[in-house]
XYZ file of C-alpha atoms in Angstrom:
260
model
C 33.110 114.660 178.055
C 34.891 112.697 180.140
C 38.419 112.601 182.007
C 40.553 110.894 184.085
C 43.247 110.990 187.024
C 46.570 109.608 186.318
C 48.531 110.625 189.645
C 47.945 114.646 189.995
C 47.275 115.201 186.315
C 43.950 115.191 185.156
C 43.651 113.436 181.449
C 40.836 114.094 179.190
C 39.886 111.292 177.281
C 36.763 112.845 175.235
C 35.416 116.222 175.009
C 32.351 117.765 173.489
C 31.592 114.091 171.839
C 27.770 114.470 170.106
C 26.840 111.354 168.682
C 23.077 109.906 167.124
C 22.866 106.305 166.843
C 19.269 105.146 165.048
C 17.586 101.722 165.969
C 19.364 99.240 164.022
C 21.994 101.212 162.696
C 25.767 99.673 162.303
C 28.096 102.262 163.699
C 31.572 102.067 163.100
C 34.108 104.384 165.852
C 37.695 104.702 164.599
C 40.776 106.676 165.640
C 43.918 106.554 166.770
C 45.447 104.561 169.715
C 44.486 106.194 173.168
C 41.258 108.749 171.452
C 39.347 107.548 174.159
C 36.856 104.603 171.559
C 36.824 102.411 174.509
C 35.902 104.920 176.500
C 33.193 106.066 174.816
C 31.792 102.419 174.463
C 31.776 102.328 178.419
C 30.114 105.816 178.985
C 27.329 104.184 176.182
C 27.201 100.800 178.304
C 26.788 102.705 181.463
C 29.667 101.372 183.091
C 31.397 104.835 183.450
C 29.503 108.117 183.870
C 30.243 111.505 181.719
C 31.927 114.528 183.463
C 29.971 116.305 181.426
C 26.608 115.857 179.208
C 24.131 113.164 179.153
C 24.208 110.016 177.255
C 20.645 108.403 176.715
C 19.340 105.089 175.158
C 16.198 104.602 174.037
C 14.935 107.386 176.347
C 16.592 105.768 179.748
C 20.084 106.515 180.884
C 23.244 104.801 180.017
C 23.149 102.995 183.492
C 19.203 102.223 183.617
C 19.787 100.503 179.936
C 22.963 98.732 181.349
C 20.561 97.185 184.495
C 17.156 96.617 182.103
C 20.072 93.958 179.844
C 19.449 96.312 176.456
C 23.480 95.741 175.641
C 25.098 92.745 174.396
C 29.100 92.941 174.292
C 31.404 91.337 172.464
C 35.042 92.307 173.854
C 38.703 91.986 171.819
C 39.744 88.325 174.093
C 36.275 85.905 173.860
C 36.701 85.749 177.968
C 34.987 82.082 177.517
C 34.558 79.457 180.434
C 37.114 76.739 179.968
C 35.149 74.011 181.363
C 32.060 74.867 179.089
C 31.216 73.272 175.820
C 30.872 75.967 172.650
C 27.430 75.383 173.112
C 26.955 76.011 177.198
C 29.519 79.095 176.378
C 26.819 80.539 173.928
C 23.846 79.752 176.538
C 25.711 81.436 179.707
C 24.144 84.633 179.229
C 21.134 83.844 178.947
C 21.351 81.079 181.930
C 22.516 84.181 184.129
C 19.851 87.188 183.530
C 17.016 84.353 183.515
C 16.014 85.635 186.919
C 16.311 89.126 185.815
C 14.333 88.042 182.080
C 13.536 91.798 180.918
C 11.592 90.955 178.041
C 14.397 90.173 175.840
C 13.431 87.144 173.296
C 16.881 85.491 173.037
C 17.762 83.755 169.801
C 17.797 80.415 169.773
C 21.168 78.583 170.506
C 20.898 76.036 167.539
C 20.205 77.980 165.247
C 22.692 80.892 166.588
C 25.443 77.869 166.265
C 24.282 76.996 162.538
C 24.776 80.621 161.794
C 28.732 81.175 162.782
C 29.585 78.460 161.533
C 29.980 76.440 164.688
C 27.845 73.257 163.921
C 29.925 69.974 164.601
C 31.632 71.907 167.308
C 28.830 72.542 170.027
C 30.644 69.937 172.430
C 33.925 70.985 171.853
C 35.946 73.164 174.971
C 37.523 76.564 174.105
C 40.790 74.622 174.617
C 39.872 72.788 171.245
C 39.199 75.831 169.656
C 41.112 78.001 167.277
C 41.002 81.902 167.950
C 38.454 82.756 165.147
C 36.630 79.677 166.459
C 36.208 81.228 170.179
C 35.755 84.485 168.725
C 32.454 82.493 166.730
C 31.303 81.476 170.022
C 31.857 84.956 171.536
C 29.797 86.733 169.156
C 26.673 83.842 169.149
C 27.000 84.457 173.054
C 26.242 87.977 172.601
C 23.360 87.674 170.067
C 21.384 85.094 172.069
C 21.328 87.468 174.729
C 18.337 88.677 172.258
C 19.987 92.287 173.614
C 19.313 95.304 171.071
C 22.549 96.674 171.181
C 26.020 95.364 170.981
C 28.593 97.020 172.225
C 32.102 95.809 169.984
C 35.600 96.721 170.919
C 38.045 95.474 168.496
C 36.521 92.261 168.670
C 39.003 90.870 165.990
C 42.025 92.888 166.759
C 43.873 89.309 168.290
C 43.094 87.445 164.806
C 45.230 86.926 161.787
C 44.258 88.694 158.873
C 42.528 85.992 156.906
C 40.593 84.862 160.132
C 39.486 88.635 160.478
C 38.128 89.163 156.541
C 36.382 85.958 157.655
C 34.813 86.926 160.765
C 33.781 90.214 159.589
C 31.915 89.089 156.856
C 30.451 86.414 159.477
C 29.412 89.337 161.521
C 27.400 90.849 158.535
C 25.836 87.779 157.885
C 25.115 87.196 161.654
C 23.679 90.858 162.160
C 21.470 90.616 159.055
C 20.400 86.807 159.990
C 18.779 87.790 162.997
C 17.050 90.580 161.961
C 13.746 88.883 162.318
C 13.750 88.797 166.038
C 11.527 90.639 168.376
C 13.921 93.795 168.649
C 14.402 93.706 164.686
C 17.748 94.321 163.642
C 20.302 94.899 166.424
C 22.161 98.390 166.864
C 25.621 97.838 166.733
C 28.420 100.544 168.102
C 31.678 99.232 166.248
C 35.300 100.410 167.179
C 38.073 99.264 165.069
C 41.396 100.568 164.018
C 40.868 98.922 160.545
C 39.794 101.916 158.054
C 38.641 98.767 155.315
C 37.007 96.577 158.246
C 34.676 99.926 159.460
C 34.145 100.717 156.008
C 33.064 97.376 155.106
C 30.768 96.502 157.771
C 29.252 99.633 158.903
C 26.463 101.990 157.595
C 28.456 105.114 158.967
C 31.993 105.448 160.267
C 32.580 108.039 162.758
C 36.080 109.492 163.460
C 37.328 110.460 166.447
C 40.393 112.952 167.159
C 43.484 112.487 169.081
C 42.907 112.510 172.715
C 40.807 114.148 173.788
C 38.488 112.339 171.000
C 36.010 114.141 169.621
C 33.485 113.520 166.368
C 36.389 115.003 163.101
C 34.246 113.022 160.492
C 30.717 111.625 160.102
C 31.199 109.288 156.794
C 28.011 107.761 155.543
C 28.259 104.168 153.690
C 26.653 103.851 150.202
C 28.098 100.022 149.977
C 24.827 98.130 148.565
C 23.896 95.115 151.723
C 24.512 92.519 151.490
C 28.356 93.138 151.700
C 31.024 90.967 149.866
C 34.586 90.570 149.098
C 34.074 91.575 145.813
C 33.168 95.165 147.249
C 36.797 95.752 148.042
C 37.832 96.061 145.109
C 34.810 98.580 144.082
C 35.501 102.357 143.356
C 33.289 103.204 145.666
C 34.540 101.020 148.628
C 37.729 102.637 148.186
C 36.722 106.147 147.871
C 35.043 105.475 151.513
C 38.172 104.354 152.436
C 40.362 107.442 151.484
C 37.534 109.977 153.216
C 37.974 108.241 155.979
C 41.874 107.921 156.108
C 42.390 111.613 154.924
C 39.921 112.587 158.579
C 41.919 110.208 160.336
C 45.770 112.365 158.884
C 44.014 115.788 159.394
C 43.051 115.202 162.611
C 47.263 114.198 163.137
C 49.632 116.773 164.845
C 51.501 117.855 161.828
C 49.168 117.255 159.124
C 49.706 120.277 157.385
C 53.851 119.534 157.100
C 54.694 118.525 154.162
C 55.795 114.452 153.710
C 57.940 113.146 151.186
């Protein structure tokens, strides 16, 4: 659980959340606007501590993970250097923790670039760069970290809808290309307000109440990997789809009125 202090009124942002994540599992967190999903990515990242309970990561605490560079994070703006080529922008990660190296085996940058789609562009500046195009960069930065975990918050909530089919699919490809690293494949806590992007992506999407968020629905993925567009338009895609929406109503002050 965790709360805040807005002026003399305490807010709680998440209570009672109880949450597994295996190794190499693709999470996906949804709910509505203010449910406390970024929150809960921090309290994971060790950048804010629970009121109550104990979050753990591969047996250390949230904060010892943060410090021994198990997370990767890949934010909703890219937050790229402007003077930096695509290329350096991708490297800076790795360039920082090299005095800190904590056994991480970082992917290498070429073929990190090859893989979103970025080759022909390693010199150019963000400034030359569409949105999905810095958001490429963004999410190679975060993978060469060689970190286990990333940590996604909307990542493609700034894109245009086209651009964001595209990069999710690019994510897919991008989590299952590296899968041969040292770590294996990467653990990945997803939020999203997009019912069809969790769905599509993840292996489970959790749902989270109205503040304060807590776990309403635990909905396993049967989608056969590799994902495609064509799985869309599948029966079972959109069965997934209305689960999840109908947790996402019921959880809704007013559910239970009746609509027209």
């Amino acid at each position: 659980s965790r709360s805040f202090r807005r002026g003399r009124e305490r807010v709680r942002a998440l209570v009672g959340v109880d949450l597994h994540v295996a190794a190499g599992e693709f999470v996906a967190v949804i709910g509505p606007s203010g449910c406390g999903k970024s929150t809960l990515l921090r309290l994971v990242g060790g950048l804010l501590a629970p009121d109550e309970g104990t979050v753990r990561v591969g047996g250390l605490s949230a904060e010892a993970a943060r410090r021994a560079k198990r997370f990767g994070l890949v934010p909703q703006s890219p937050a790229l250097l402007p003077w930096r080529t695509a290329e350096a922008n991708i490297n800076l990660l790795r360039e920082v923790n090299r005095r800190h190296d904590r056994g991480l085996a970082p992917v290498e940058a070429k073929g990190l670039v090859d893989l979103v789609g970025l080759r022909g562009f390693e010199r150019a500046r963000p400034a030359e760069l569409s949105g999905g195009m810095q958001q490429r960069v963004a999410l190679a930065r975060a993978f060469a970290l060689g970190a286990p975990i990333l940590l996604m918050d909307e990542p493609f909530a700034a894109l245009d809808e086209m651009t964001r089919e595209d990069m999710r699919f690019l994510l897919a490809r991008t989590w299952a290309g590296t899968s041969d690293q040292p770590f294996g494949q990467r653990t990945v806590l997803f939020v999203t307000h997009s019912i069809e992007e969790a769905v599509i992506l993840a292996d489970r999407v959790v749902v989270l109440s109205p503040r304060p968020g807590h776990v309403v629905a635990d909905e396993a993925i049967t989608l056969a990997r590799p994902r495609a567009h064509f799985l869309e338009d599948s029966r079972a895609f959109l069965d997934h789809v209305r689960r999840v929406r109908a947790a996402l109503r019921a959880g809704q002050p007013g559910a239970g009125a009746a609509g027209p």
